[in-house]
């Protein structure tokens, strides 16, 4: 019988060097993942400032922000949903439904104009969440059903979409068109909600649970995270924010326009992913989502500046960005794992 | 007072009695080894203890009170904490977040106090030999460090019982010593530990008591110090040391068919893979069956997979028929003439929904297709040949493989391997889960194939099958070749004593 000796482990010095290198790579990759969209946004804005004289005005900046307010709210909710590893396709429909409901309810006062869309869209979000969390149906299918259902509901209450309710309440109308420090009220409202969202996500146990559920559902439940409750809540939030986005848009337009919101869920998903949130869940930031929304908004604005360019090019550019970001994300995640 | 008592617990799955009236007692401050081969019932027992499974009979007593755990959370709240073999943490979250998930320190506004959390995490982890930046993503840490974080977390939640399922399988020797330090601390605090491992050296270093399971039954429980290593191994494998080797327990002929002078058809030199394999070397000559012996986790399957290009190697050379197999991938290995029958044929081998014909054809498509088109006639010819040759019992070549018996499924898999015209056949547990008759058929097939000049590597947890089927047995332990049995040494007794020998002290 022959005996062979055990080979020794690596020397600690090499291990320590490995660890330092891994930590450095991890820091750099993490920063690129978090701040990539912001960096691209800054570059695009700088180029725009240099090339388009009209882009440079304060008014234009305010216009971009006002236009970005509803998409920002929807993308905010979507960020929560995607970090849990889910998806919410119903938000475009909830947005238009919220707008129609707000316009109709405005005849009963400004409070009703907000509460009705919030209640209805929140309830649909709750239904989404309960189905996803408790029956373990795929979020894609559940929210696709809600997309169809909510749009159907909107058409039912607006005579096939032909009946456009006008906003009857002056205070509500003022909210959509008035401004504070020359920036629209809705921008301030959205900014406040975004800040609250950031604190919740980064500093509350609910926020931590969202990351844990998306990062590894099995591990999260073994560690005692209320997985199902967390899932229900993110879809409720997403529904509420979509309804609110519809309401503030109705206030701005002065009516419940019935042709809006088609494909808006996809824009929101695109903005969230461009902002560095992993579509597979577990990682992402609201700061990234802000950069993603603004980036799409600025590109849209620039296309409008050029004037004679077909606005469909905006979608071509957004699509290209998205593909680029997803490829970069995949690469970065792998880079982080290997080390 | 016993901390945790398992009384006559049974667990039945369709067709299998996974646990058959098993009892054991864990005392406070005791480190209790739970050992047994694959399928012995260890994992089932752990899952019963942690509330994943409900027992079908018997009862659990925790601190002298009868208990029932509905979910893993119930068990955790009662103070039974488990460290799983695969790390059960969230890789994308930071180290500190993982450590404190659900119990984060909060400031007066109810928000998570990040600074305090990171500081406390650093302090706690330093005690476990983990000195990394706690804000790093957990998934970027080495597996050993992740395992330490899981350990720290399990101990932090005021556990009274800590169950460790192969905690050292991904640890470096240095980390193993840290783990043992923690275990000694827990022991001193009166916490009971259930320790599952296949590494005998570890068991004898750290455990007080031992419970041995085999085929779902309790075969021994008592003080570990009173139990000789060789006795422990024989209890685990189910072989009585004094019992004379029964001739003909398997269908292997026993005659060595290898040509001593022939050049090896497979030459494996110094295979290394982090934690799993250390300088594994051996040769297989044409017509020879070389067994890989050792306990579960010794590196047998890893060796087989590595040669087949399906397991990462840090270094080492593999030569097939004199030609080096460079940077092995499954495709390159097949081209070089290596055929691997994986351990889990359901997950890695056959495609149950496809027919016998399609399953066999999968492997030969590249050879029988011309310009992307497949010749049906050629496939029929090959399928027919192997169905006859391996005596595959199917109603027709079009019967779905999933509907065949286990033995015939295994033969379809063998047919597929042989259809690639291999020079070396690597078989990982070829007779697991198939009935006695089919077992004998597969065993004699292996003999026949070797007689025809194939080099065969055989992995089997069945000591008799391994010994009687192999001309030589290379014995592995913890990824190291600890001995080679040749000629008259190829007996279960020699196999067991080689497995049980103490490892040379290294750390």
PDB file of C-alpha atoms in Angstrom, chain A residues 81-86 206-221 225-231 234 280-282, chain B residues 90 93 101:
ATOM      1  CA  UNK A  81     -40.836  45.804  -7.104  1.00  0.00           C
ATOM      2  CA  UNK A  82     -37.793  44.922  -9.209  1.00  0.00           C
ATOM      3  CA  UNK A  83     -35.465  44.786  -6.208  1.00  0.00           C
ATOM      4  CA  UNK A  84     -37.702  42.055  -4.763  1.00  0.00           C
ATOM      5  CA  UNK A  85     -37.133  40.183  -8.001  1.00  0.00           C
ATOM      6  CA  UNK A  86     -40.617  40.927  -9.338  1.00  0.00           C
ATOM      7  CA  UNK A 206     -38.845  46.988   5.348  1.00  0.00           C
ATOM      8  CA  UNK A 207     -36.190  48.214   2.913  1.00  0.00           C
ATOM      9  CA  UNK A 208     -33.718  45.595   4.087  1.00  0.00           C
ATOM     10  CA  UNK A 209     -36.393  42.937   3.669  1.00  0.00           C
ATOM     11  CA  UNK A 210     -36.946  44.071   0.071  1.00  0.00           C
ATOM     12  CA  UNK A 211     -33.280  43.491  -0.735  1.00  0.00           C
ATOM     13  CA  UNK A 212     -33.229  40.178   1.124  1.00  0.00           C
ATOM     14  CA  UNK A 213     -36.317  38.829  -0.678  1.00  0.00           C
ATOM     15  CA  UNK A 214     -34.838  39.729  -4.045  1.00  0.00           C
ATOM     16  CA  UNK A 215     -31.356  38.543  -3.162  1.00  0.00           C
ATOM     17  CA  UNK A 216     -32.376  35.066  -2.089  1.00  0.00           C
ATOM     18  CA  UNK A 217     -35.945  34.261  -1.215  1.00  0.00           C
ATOM     19  CA  UNK A 218     -35.090  30.925   0.400  1.00  0.00           C
ATOM     20  CA  UNK A 219     -32.333  32.354   2.547  1.00  0.00           C
ATOM     21  CA  UNK A 220     -34.539  35.314   3.481  1.00  0.00           C
ATOM     22  CA  UNK A 221     -37.333  33.091   4.726  1.00  0.00           C
ATOM     23  CA  UNK A 225     -37.765  37.811   6.848  1.00  0.00           C
ATOM     24  CA  UNK A 226     -41.540  38.192   6.287  1.00  0.00           C
ATOM     25  CA  UNK A 227     -41.216  37.343   2.592  1.00  0.00           C
ATOM     26  CA  UNK A 228     -44.892  37.346   1.656  1.00  0.00           C
ATOM     27  CA  UNK A 229     -45.776  40.501   3.543  1.00  0.00           C
ATOM     28  CA  UNK A 230     -42.856  42.304   1.897  1.00  0.00           C
ATOM     29  CA  UNK A 231     -44.001  41.240  -1.562  1.00  0.00           C
ATOM     30  CA  UNK A 234     -44.197  46.521  -2.805  1.00  0.00           C
ATOM     31  CA  UNK A 280     -33.067  39.574 -11.239  1.00  0.00           C
ATOM     32  CA  UNK A 281     -33.544  41.418  -7.950  1.00  0.00           C
ATOM     33  CA  UNK A 282     -31.494  41.936  -4.841  1.00  0.00           C
TER      34      UNK A 282
ATOM     35  CA  UNK B  90     -28.142  36.754   0.798  1.00  0.00           C
ATOM     36  CA  UNK B  93     -26.315  42.189   0.677  1.00  0.00           C
ATOM     37  CA  UNK B 101     -31.005  40.877   9.046  1.00  0.00           C
TER      38      UNK B 101
END
